[in-house]
Amino acid sequence: MSVAEAATWLAFVRIDKAHAATVDLTKPLIIAPIEDLGHMPIDGFHRIWKARREGIETLTARLLTSEEEYQIRIHGGDKSPGYYR
């Protein structure tokens, strides 16, 4: 995944810079498909932050299917219009 694209989501999370400095950039990000928004990282924000800081342009990512995204929701079920199902 493009680090520049993924980094647009960093404004919505708090980054622990000390922890981010220790993360393994070879571990893939986990990306969820979000209707009308595209692909949203749901795991790997510290890796995104570190990669951007180090000038790395892409990271390996695992894109969930819409069924996988549905299964891992915190509360499960349909939340609102726009979710895949």
PDB file of N, CA and C in Angstrom:
ATOM      1  N   MET A   1       0.849  -1.173   0.000  1.00  0.00           N
ATOM      2  CA  MET A   1       0.000   0.000   0.000  1.00  0.00           C
ATOM      3  C   MET A   1       0.894   1.235   0.000  1.00  0.00           C
ATOM      4  N   SER A   2       0.435   2.254  -0.661  1.00  0.00           N
ATOM      5  CA  SER A   2       1.154   3.515  -0.674  1.00  0.00           C
ATOM      6  C   SER A   2       1.168   4.118   0.726  1.00  0.00           C
ATOM      7  N   VAL A   3       2.347   4.432   1.221  1.00  0.00           N
ATOM      8  CA  VAL A   3       2.468   5.059   2.541  1.00  0.00           C
ATOM      9  C   VAL A   3       1.792   6.425   2.531  1.00  0.00           C
ATOM     10  N   ALA A   4       1.922   7.167   1.452  1.00  0.00           N
ATOM     11  CA  ALA A   4       1.279   8.485   1.372  1.00  0.00           C
ATOM     12  C   ALA A   4      -0.235   8.357   1.500  1.00  0.00           C
ATOM     13  N   GLU A   5      -0.814   7.363   0.819  1.00  0.00           N
ATOM     14  CA  GLU A   5      -2.262   7.142   0.910  1.00  0.00           C
ATOM     15  C   GLU A   5      -2.653   6.712   2.320  1.00  0.00           C
ATOM     16  N   ALA A   6      -1.927   5.773   2.881  1.00  0.00           N
ATOM     17  CA  ALA A   6      -2.238   5.283   4.226  1.00  0.00           C
ATOM     18  C   ALA A   6      -2.058   6.371   5.274  1.00  0.00           C
ATOM     19  N   ALA A   7      -1.089   7.237   5.071  1.00  0.00           N
ATOM     20  CA  ALA A   7      -0.795   8.294   6.055  1.00  0.00           C
ATOM     21  C   ALA A   7      -1.922   9.312   6.191  1.00  0.00           C
ATOM     22  N   THR A   8      -2.826   9.370   5.230  1.00  0.00           N
ATOM     23  CA  THR A   8      -3.947  10.305   5.356  1.00  0.00           C
ATOM     24  C   THR A   8      -4.823   9.960   6.550  1.00  0.00           C
ATOM     25  N   TRP A   9      -4.760   8.710   7.002  1.00  0.00           N
ATOM     26  CA  TRP A   9      -5.558   8.281   8.156  1.00  0.00           C
ATOM     27  C   TRP A   9      -4.877   8.582   9.488  1.00  0.00           C
ATOM     28  N   LEU A  10      -3.625   8.988   9.485  1.00  0.00           N
ATOM     29  CA  LEU A  10      -2.901   9.233  10.736  1.00  0.00           C
ATOM     30  C   LEU A  10      -3.510  10.348  11.575  1.00  0.00           C
ATOM     31  N   ALA A  11      -4.235  11.255  10.961  1.00  0.00           N
ATOM     32  CA  ALA A  11      -4.856  12.350  11.707  1.00  0.00           C
ATOM     33  C   ALA A  11      -5.914  11.848  12.689  1.00  0.00           C
ATOM     34  N   PHE A  12      -6.347  10.604  12.536  1.00  0.00           N
ATOM     35  CA  PHE A  12      -7.423  10.071  13.362  1.00  0.00           C
ATOM     36  C   PHE A  12      -6.951   9.176  14.499  1.00  0.00           C
ATOM     37  N   VAL A  13      -5.635   9.023  14.644  1.00  0.00           N
ATOM     38  CA  VAL A  13      -5.097   8.143  15.685  1.00  0.00           C
ATOM     39  C   VAL A  13      -3.976   8.846  16.446  1.00  0.00           C
ATOM     40  N   ARG A  14      -3.722   8.354  17.654  1.00  0.00           N
ATOM     41  CA  ARG A  14      -2.607   8.865  18.447  1.00  0.00           C
ATOM     42  C   ARG A  14      -1.417   7.928  18.239  1.00  0.00           C
ATOM     43  N   ILE A  15      -0.273   8.497  17.925  1.00  0.00           N
ATOM     44  CA  ILE A  15       0.930   7.707  17.679  1.00  0.00           C
ATOM     45  C   ILE A  15       1.883   7.859  18.865  1.00  0.00           C
ATOM     46  N   ASP A  16       2.297   6.728  19.405  1.00  0.00           N
ATOM     47  CA  ASP A  16       3.336   6.688  20.434  1.00  0.00           C
ATOM     48  C   ASP A  16       4.661   6.599  19.678  1.00  0.00           C
ATOM     49  N   LYS A  17       5.363   7.712  19.592  1.00  0.00           N
ATOM     50  CA  LYS A  17       6.569   7.774  18.756  1.00  0.00           C
ATOM     51  C   LYS A  17       7.667   6.831  19.243  1.00  0.00           C
ATOM     52  N   ALA A  18       7.762   6.615  20.554  1.00  0.00           N
ATOM     53  CA  ALA A  18       8.767   5.685  21.072  1.00  0.00           C
ATOM     54  C   ALA A  18       8.452   4.261  20.609  1.00  0.00           C
ATOM     55  N   HIS A  19       7.197   3.896  20.651  1.00  0.00           N
ATOM     56  CA  HIS A  19       6.804   2.563  20.172  1.00  0.00           C
ATOM     57  C   HIS A  19       6.980   2.466  18.661  1.00  0.00           C
ATOM     58  N   ALA A  20       6.568   3.500  17.947  1.00  0.00           N
ATOM     59  CA  ALA A  20       6.660   3.492  16.485  1.00  0.00           C
ATOM     60  C   ALA A  20       8.089   3.265  16.013  1.00  0.00           C
ATOM     61  N   ALA A  21       9.045   3.757  16.766  1.00  0.00           N
ATOM     62  CA  ALA A  21      10.449   3.591  16.382  1.00  0.00           C
ATOM     63  C   ALA A  21      10.889   2.128  16.434  1.00  0.00           C
ATOM     64  N   THR A  22      10.134   1.280  17.132  1.00  0.00           N
ATOM     65  CA  THR A  22      10.536  -0.118  17.316  1.00  0.00           C
ATOM     66  C   THR A  22       9.774  -1.103  16.436  1.00  0.00           C
ATOM     67  N   VAL A  23       8.801  -0.638  15.662  1.00  0.00           N
ATOM     68  CA  VAL A  23       7.952  -1.573  14.922  1.00  0.00           C
ATOM     69  C   VAL A  23       8.671  -2.183  13.718  1.00  0.00           C
ATOM     70  N   ASP A  24       8.207  -3.347  13.331  1.00  0.00           N
ATOM     71  CA  ASP A  24       8.770  -4.117  12.216  1.00  0.00           C
ATOM     72  C   ASP A  24       8.024  -3.763  10.933  1.00  0.00           C
ATOM     73  N   LEU A  25       8.693  -3.100  10.025  1.00  0.00           N
ATOM     74  CA  LEU A  25       8.060  -2.673   8.780  1.00  0.00           C
ATOM     75  C   LEU A  25       7.829  -3.807   7.789  1.00  0.00           C
ATOM     76  N   THR A  26       8.309  -5.014   8.093  1.00  0.00           N
ATOM     77  CA  THR A  26       8.041  -6.149   7.211  1.00  0.00           C
ATOM     78  C   THR A  26       6.696  -6.803   7.529  1.00  0.00           C
ATOM     79  N   LYS A  27       6.100  -6.489   8.663  1.00  0.00           N
ATOM     80  CA  LYS A  27       4.782  -7.021   9.031  1.00  0.00           C
ATOM     81  C   LYS A  27       3.722  -6.276   8.226  1.00  0.00           C
ATOM     82  N   PRO A  28       2.811  -6.997   7.557  1.00  0.00           N
ATOM     83  CA  PRO A  28       1.834  -6.303   6.704  1.00  0.00           C
ATOM     84  C   PRO A  28       0.796  -5.502   7.492  1.00  0.00           C
ATOM     85  N   LEU A  29       0.370  -4.397   6.885  1.00  0.00           N
ATOM     86  CA  LEU A  29      -0.762  -3.641   7.403  1.00  0.00           C
ATOM     87  C   LEU A  29      -2.017  -4.476   7.189  1.00  0.00           C
ATOM     88  N   ILE A  30      -3.057  -4.219   7.959  1.00  0.00           N
ATOM     89  CA  ILE A  30      -4.359  -4.830   7.702  1.00  0.00           C
ATOM     90  C   ILE A  30      -5.287  -3.711   7.256  1.00  0.00           C
ATOM     91  N   ILE A  31      -5.879  -3.910   6.084  1.00  0.00           N
ATOM     92  CA  ILE A  31      -6.681  -2.883   5.436  1.00  0.00           C
ATOM     93  C   ILE A  31      -8.114  -3.386   5.271  1.00  0.00           C
ATOM     94  N   ALA A  32      -9.082  -2.533   5.602  1.00  0.00           N
ATOM     95  CA  ALA A  32     -10.492  -2.875   5.443  1.00  0.00           C
ATOM     96  C   ALA A  32     -11.093  -2.090   4.288  1.00  0.00           C
ATOM     97  N   PRO A  33     -11.938  -2.746   3.491  1.00  0.00           N
ATOM     98  CA  PRO A  33     -12.641  -2.023   2.426  1.00  0.00           C
ATOM     99  C   PRO A  33     -13.810  -1.258   3.042  1.00  0.00           C
ATOM    100  N   ILE A  34     -13.856   0.045   2.814  1.00  0.00           N
ATOM    101  CA  ILE A  34     -14.938   0.881   3.336  1.00  0.00           C
ATOM    102  C   ILE A  34     -15.638   1.532   2.145  1.00  0.00           C
ATOM    103  N   GLU A  35     -16.890   1.195   1.970  1.00  0.00           N
ATOM    104  CA  GLU A  35     -17.642   1.707   0.826  1.00  0.00           C
ATOM    105  C   GLU A  35     -17.616   3.228   0.809  1.00  0.00           C
ATOM    106  N   ASP A  36     -17.383   3.788  -0.341  1.00  0.00           N
ATOM    107  CA  ASP A  36     -17.322   5.229  -0.596  1.00  0.00           C
ATOM    108  C   ASP A  36     -16.089   5.905   0.003  1.00  0.00           C
ATOM    109  N   LEU A  37     -15.256   5.192   0.742  1.00  0.00           N
ATOM    110  CA  LEU A  37     -14.032   5.779   1.296  1.00  0.00           C
ATOM    111  C   LEU A  37     -12.776   5.110   0.761  1.00  0.00           C
ATOM    112  N   GLY A  38     -12.910   3.912   0.246  1.00  0.00           N
ATOM    113  CA  GLY A  38     -11.748   3.203  -0.259  1.00  0.00           C
ATOM    114  C   GLY A  38     -11.227   2.198   0.744  1.00  0.00           C
ATOM    115  N   HIS A  39      -9.928   2.185   0.950  1.00  0.00           N
ATOM    116  CA  HIS A  39      -9.288   1.217   1.826  1.00  0.00           C
ATOM    117  C   HIS A  39      -8.738   1.917   3.062  1.00  0.00           C
ATOM    118  N   MET A  40      -9.184   1.469   4.241  1.00  0.00           N
ATOM    119  CA  MET A  40      -8.785   2.095   5.496  1.00  0.00           C
ATOM    120  C   MET A  40      -7.921   1.138   6.315  1.00  0.00           C
ATOM    121  N   PRO A  41      -6.732   1.585   6.713  1.00  0.00           N
ATOM    122  CA  PRO A  41      -5.935   0.750   7.605  1.00  0.00           C
ATOM    123  C   PRO A  41      -6.681   0.554   8.930  1.00  0.00           C
ATOM    124  N   ILE A  42      -6.684  -0.681   9.424  1.00  0.00           N
ATOM    125  CA  ILE A  42      -7.250  -0.924  10.749  1.00  0.00           C
ATOM    126  C   ILE A  42      -6.194  -1.475  11.700  1.00  0.00           C
ATOM    127  N   ASP A  43      -5.026  -1.780  11.167  1.00  0.00           N
ATOM    128  CA  ASP A  43      -3.899  -2.196  11.989  1.00  0.00           C
ATOM    129  C   ASP A  43      -2.626  -1.778  11.260  1.00  0.00           C
ATOM    130  N   GLY A  44      -1.723  -1.115  11.978  1.00  0.00           N
ATOM    131  CA  GLY A  44      -0.446  -0.760  11.387  1.00  0.00           C
ATOM    132  C   GLY A  44      -0.145   0.728  11.356  1.00  0.00           C
ATOM    133  N   PHE A  45      -0.868   1.516  12.135  1.00  0.00           N
ATOM    134  CA  PHE A  45      -0.647   2.960  12.108  1.00  0.00           C
ATOM    135  C   PHE A  45       0.766   3.354  12.547  1.00  0.00           C
ATOM    136  N   HIS A  46       1.334   2.631  13.506  1.00  0.00           N
ATOM    137  CA  HIS A  46       2.709   2.942  13.920  1.00  0.00           C
ATOM    138  C   HIS A  46       3.701   2.621  12.800  1.00  0.00           C
ATOM    139  N   ARG A  47       3.420   1.559  12.044  1.00  0.00           N
ATOM    140  CA  ARG A  47       4.273   1.220  10.896  1.00  0.00           C
ATOM    141  C   ARG A  47       4.154   2.275   9.805  1.00  0.00           C
ATOM    142  N   ILE A  48       2.941   2.767   9.587  1.00  0.00           N
ATOM    143  CA  ILE A  48       2.742   3.826   8.589  1.00  0.00           C
ATOM    144  C   ILE A  48       3.519   5.064   8.992  1.00  0.00           C
ATOM    145  N   TRP A  49       3.427   5.446  10.253  1.00  0.00           N
ATOM    146  CA  TRP A  49       4.128   6.639  10.749  1.00  0.00           C
ATOM    147  C   TRP A  49       5.639   6.484  10.564  1.00  0.00           C
ATOM    148  N   LYS A  50       6.170   5.311  10.956  1.00  0.00           N
ATOM    149  CA  LYS A  50       7.615   5.071  10.848  1.00  0.00           C
ATOM    150  C   LYS A  50       8.053   5.065   9.379  1.00  0.00           C
ATOM    151  N   ALA A  51       7.276   4.420   8.522  1.00  0.00           N
ATOM    152  CA  ALA A  51       7.637   4.359   7.099  1.00  0.00           C
ATOM    153  C   ALA A  51       7.663   5.759   6.494  1.00  0.00           C
ATOM    154  N   ARG A  52       6.680   6.566   6.828  1.00  0.00           N
ATOM    155  CA  ARG A  52       6.660   7.940   6.294  1.00  0.00           C
ATOM    156  C   ARG A  52       7.881   8.711   6.794  1.00  0.00           C
ATOM    157  N   ARG A  53       8.219   8.548   8.051  1.00  0.00           N
ATOM    158  CA  ARG A  53       9.379   9.243   8.639  1.00  0.00           C
ATOM    159  C   ARG A  53      10.689   8.814   7.970  1.00  0.00           C
ATOM    160  N   GLU A  54      10.759   7.542   7.580  1.00  0.00           N
ATOM    161  CA  GLU A  54      11.985   7.006   6.982  1.00  0.00           C
ATOM    162  C   GLU A  54      11.998   7.117   5.458  1.00  0.00           C
ATOM    163  N   GLY A  55      10.964   7.710   4.877  1.00  0.00           N
ATOM    164  CA  GLY A  55      10.934   7.906   3.434  1.00  0.00           C
ATOM    165  C   GLY A  55      10.608   6.665   2.628  1.00  0.00           C
ATOM    166  N   ILE A  56       9.998   5.677   3.262  1.00  0.00           N
ATOM    167  CA  ILE A  56       9.604   4.456   2.565  1.00  0.00           C
ATOM    168  C   ILE A  56       8.280   4.723   1.853  1.00  0.00           C
ATOM    169  N   GLU A  57       8.180   4.347   0.593  1.00  0.00           N
ATOM    170  CA  GLU A  57       7.018   4.689  -0.216  1.00  0.00           C
ATOM    171  C   GLU A  57       5.880   3.684  -0.160  1.00  0.00           C
ATOM    172  N   THR A  58       6.186   2.400   0.060  1.00  0.00           N
ATOM    173  CA  THR A  58       5.126   1.388   0.108  1.00  0.00           C
ATOM    174  C   THR A  58       5.364   0.415   1.259  1.00  0.00           C
ATOM    175  N   LEU A  59       4.262  -0.147   1.747  1.00  0.00           N
ATOM    176  CA  LEU A  59       4.313  -1.202   2.761  1.00  0.00           C
ATOM    177  C   LEU A  59       3.438  -2.355   2.288  1.00  0.00           C
ATOM    178  N   THR A  60       3.814  -3.549   2.684  1.00  0.00           N
ATOM    179  CA  THR A  60       2.996  -4.715   2.404  1.00  0.00           C
ATOM    180  C   THR A  60       1.701  -4.589   3.191  1.00  0.00           C
ATOM    181  N   ALA A  61       0.605  -5.018   2.579  1.00  0.00           N
ATOM    182  CA  ALA A  61      -0.690  -4.917   3.244  1.00  0.00           C
ATOM    183  C   ALA A  61      -1.551  -6.134   2.923  1.00  0.00           C
ATOM    184  N   ARG A  62      -2.417  -6.463   3.841  1.00  0.00           N
ATOM    185  CA  ARG A  62      -3.403  -7.547   3.657  1.00  0.00           C
ATOM    186  C   ARG A  62      -4.773  -6.880   3.590  1.00  0.00           C
ATOM    187  N   LEU A  63      -5.396  -6.908   2.419  1.00  0.00           N
ATOM    188  CA  LEU A  63      -6.715  -6.324   2.230  1.00  0.00           C
ATOM    189  C   LEU A  63      -7.771  -7.360   2.589  1.00  0.00           C
ATOM    190  N   LEU A  64      -8.578  -7.042   3.586  1.00  0.00           N
ATOM    191  CA  LEU A  64      -9.653  -7.942   3.989  1.00  0.00           C
ATOM    192  C   LEU A  64     -10.745  -7.967   2.920  1.00  0.00           C
ATOM    193  N   THR A  65     -11.439  -9.069   2.844  1.00  0.00           N
ATOM    194  CA  THR A  65     -12.646  -9.103   2.016  1.00  0.00           C
ATOM    195  C   THR A  65     -13.755  -8.407   2.794  1.00  0.00           C
ATOM    196  N   SER A  66     -14.853  -8.082   2.135  1.00  0.00           N
ATOM    197  CA  SER A  66     -15.957  -7.447   2.850  1.00  0.00           C
ATOM    198  C   SER A  66     -16.520  -8.383   3.914  1.00  0.00           C
ATOM    199  N   GLU A  67     -16.510  -9.697   3.680  1.00  0.00           N
ATOM    200  CA  GLU A  67     -16.983 -10.657   4.686  1.00  0.00           C
ATOM    201  C   GLU A  67     -16.052 -10.682   5.893  1.00  0.00           C
ATOM    202  N   GLU A  68     -14.747 -10.655   5.653  1.00  0.00           N
ATOM    203  CA  GLU A  68     -13.796 -10.632   6.777  1.00  0.00           C
ATOM    204  C   GLU A  68     -13.965  -9.360   7.590  1.00  0.00           C
ATOM    205  N   GLU A  69     -14.140  -8.230   6.912  1.00  0.00           N
ATOM    206  CA  GLU A  69     -14.347  -6.963   7.618  1.00  0.00           C
ATOM    207  C   GLU A  69     -15.591  -7.049   8.481  1.00  0.00           C
ATOM    208  N   TYR A  70     -16.663  -7.617   7.955  1.00  0.00           N
ATOM    209  CA  TYR A  70     -17.919  -7.762   8.695  1.00  0.00           C
ATOM    210  C   TYR A  70     -17.721  -8.621   9.941  1.00  0.00           C
ATOM    211  N   GLN A  71     -16.969  -9.700   9.821  1.00  0.00           N
ATOM    212  CA  GLN A  71     -16.749 -10.633  10.933  1.00  0.00           C
ATOM    213  C   GLN A  71     -15.945 -10.033  12.075  1.00  0.00           C
ATOM    214  N   ILE A  72     -15.054  -9.093  11.789  1.00  0.00           N
ATOM    215  CA  ILE A  72     -14.180  -8.581  12.851  1.00  0.00           C
ATOM    216  C   ILE A  72     -14.644  -7.266  13.466  1.00  0.00           C
ATOM    217  N   ARG A  73     -15.781  -6.755  13.055  1.00  0.00           N
ATOM    218  CA  ARG A  73     -16.268  -5.514  13.662  1.00  0.00           C
ATOM    219  C   ARG A  73     -16.391  -5.676  15.169  1.00  0.00           C
ATOM    220  N   ILE A  74     -16.108  -4.616  15.887  1.00  0.00           N
ATOM    221  CA  ILE A  74     -16.137  -4.673  17.352  1.00  0.00           C
ATOM    222  C   ILE A  74     -17.489  -5.163  17.858  1.00  0.00           C
ATOM    223  N   HIS A  75     -18.564  -4.625  17.342  1.00  0.00           N
ATOM    224  CA  HIS A  75     -19.890  -5.014  17.815  1.00  0.00           C
ATOM    225  C   HIS A  75     -20.615  -5.916  16.829  1.00  0.00           C
ATOM    226  N   GLY A  76     -20.023  -6.176  15.690  1.00  0.00           N
ATOM    227  CA  GLY A  76     -20.653  -7.006  14.673  1.00  0.00           C
ATOM    228  C   GLY A  76     -21.900  -6.364  14.103  1.00  0.00           C
ATOM    229  N   GLY A  77     -22.447  -6.981  13.109  1.00  0.00           N
ATOM    230  CA  GLY A  77     -23.693  -6.506  12.544  1.00  0.00           C
ATOM    231  C   GLY A  77     -23.566  -5.247  11.719  1.00  0.00           C
ATOM    232  N   ASP A  78     -24.672  -4.860  11.142  1.00  0.00           N
ATOM    233  CA  ASP A  78     -24.710  -3.661  10.328  1.00  0.00           C
ATOM    234  C   ASP A  78     -24.780  -2.439  11.238  1.00  0.00           C
ATOM    235  N   LYS A  79     -23.902  -1.492  11.033  1.00  0.00           N
ATOM    236  CA  LYS A  79     -23.822  -0.304  11.876  1.00  0.00           C
ATOM    237  C   LYS A  79     -24.612   0.852  11.285  1.00  0.00           C
ATOM    238  N   SER A  80     -24.468   1.028  10.008  1.00  0.00           N
ATOM    239  CA  SER A  80     -25.123   2.165   9.357  1.00  0.00           C
ATOM    240  C   SER A  80     -25.026   1.963   7.857  1.00  0.00           C
ATOM    241  N   PRO A  81     -25.727   2.779   7.098  1.00  0.00           N
ATOM    242  CA  PRO A  81     -25.587   2.664   5.641  1.00  0.00           C
ATOM    243  C   PRO A  81     -24.126   2.855   5.236  1.00  0.00           C
ATOM    244  N   GLY A  82     -23.730   2.142   4.222  1.00  0.00           N
ATOM    245  CA  GLY A  82     -22.373   2.303   3.707  1.00  0.00           C
ATOM    246  C   GLY A  82     -21.486   1.123   3.977  1.00  0.00           C
ATOM    247  N   TYR A  83     -21.836   0.269   4.937  1.00  0.00           N
ATOM    248  CA  TYR A  83     -21.022  -0.910   5.209  1.00  0.00           C
ATOM    249  C   TYR A  83     -21.346  -2.002   4.199  1.00  0.00           C
ATOM    250  N   TYR A  84     -20.332  -2.713   3.782  1.00  0.00           N
ATOM    251  CA  TYR A  84     -20.539  -3.831   2.874  1.00  0.00           C
ATOM    252  C   TYR A  84     -21.228  -4.954   3.634  1.00  0.00           C
ATOM    253  N   ARG A  85     -22.094  -5.647   2.964  1.00  0.00           N
ATOM    254  CA  ARG A  85     -22.681  -6.871   3.514  1.00  0.00           C
ATOM    255  C   ARG A  85     -23.311  -7.620   2.391  1.00  0.00           C
TER     256      ARG A  85
END
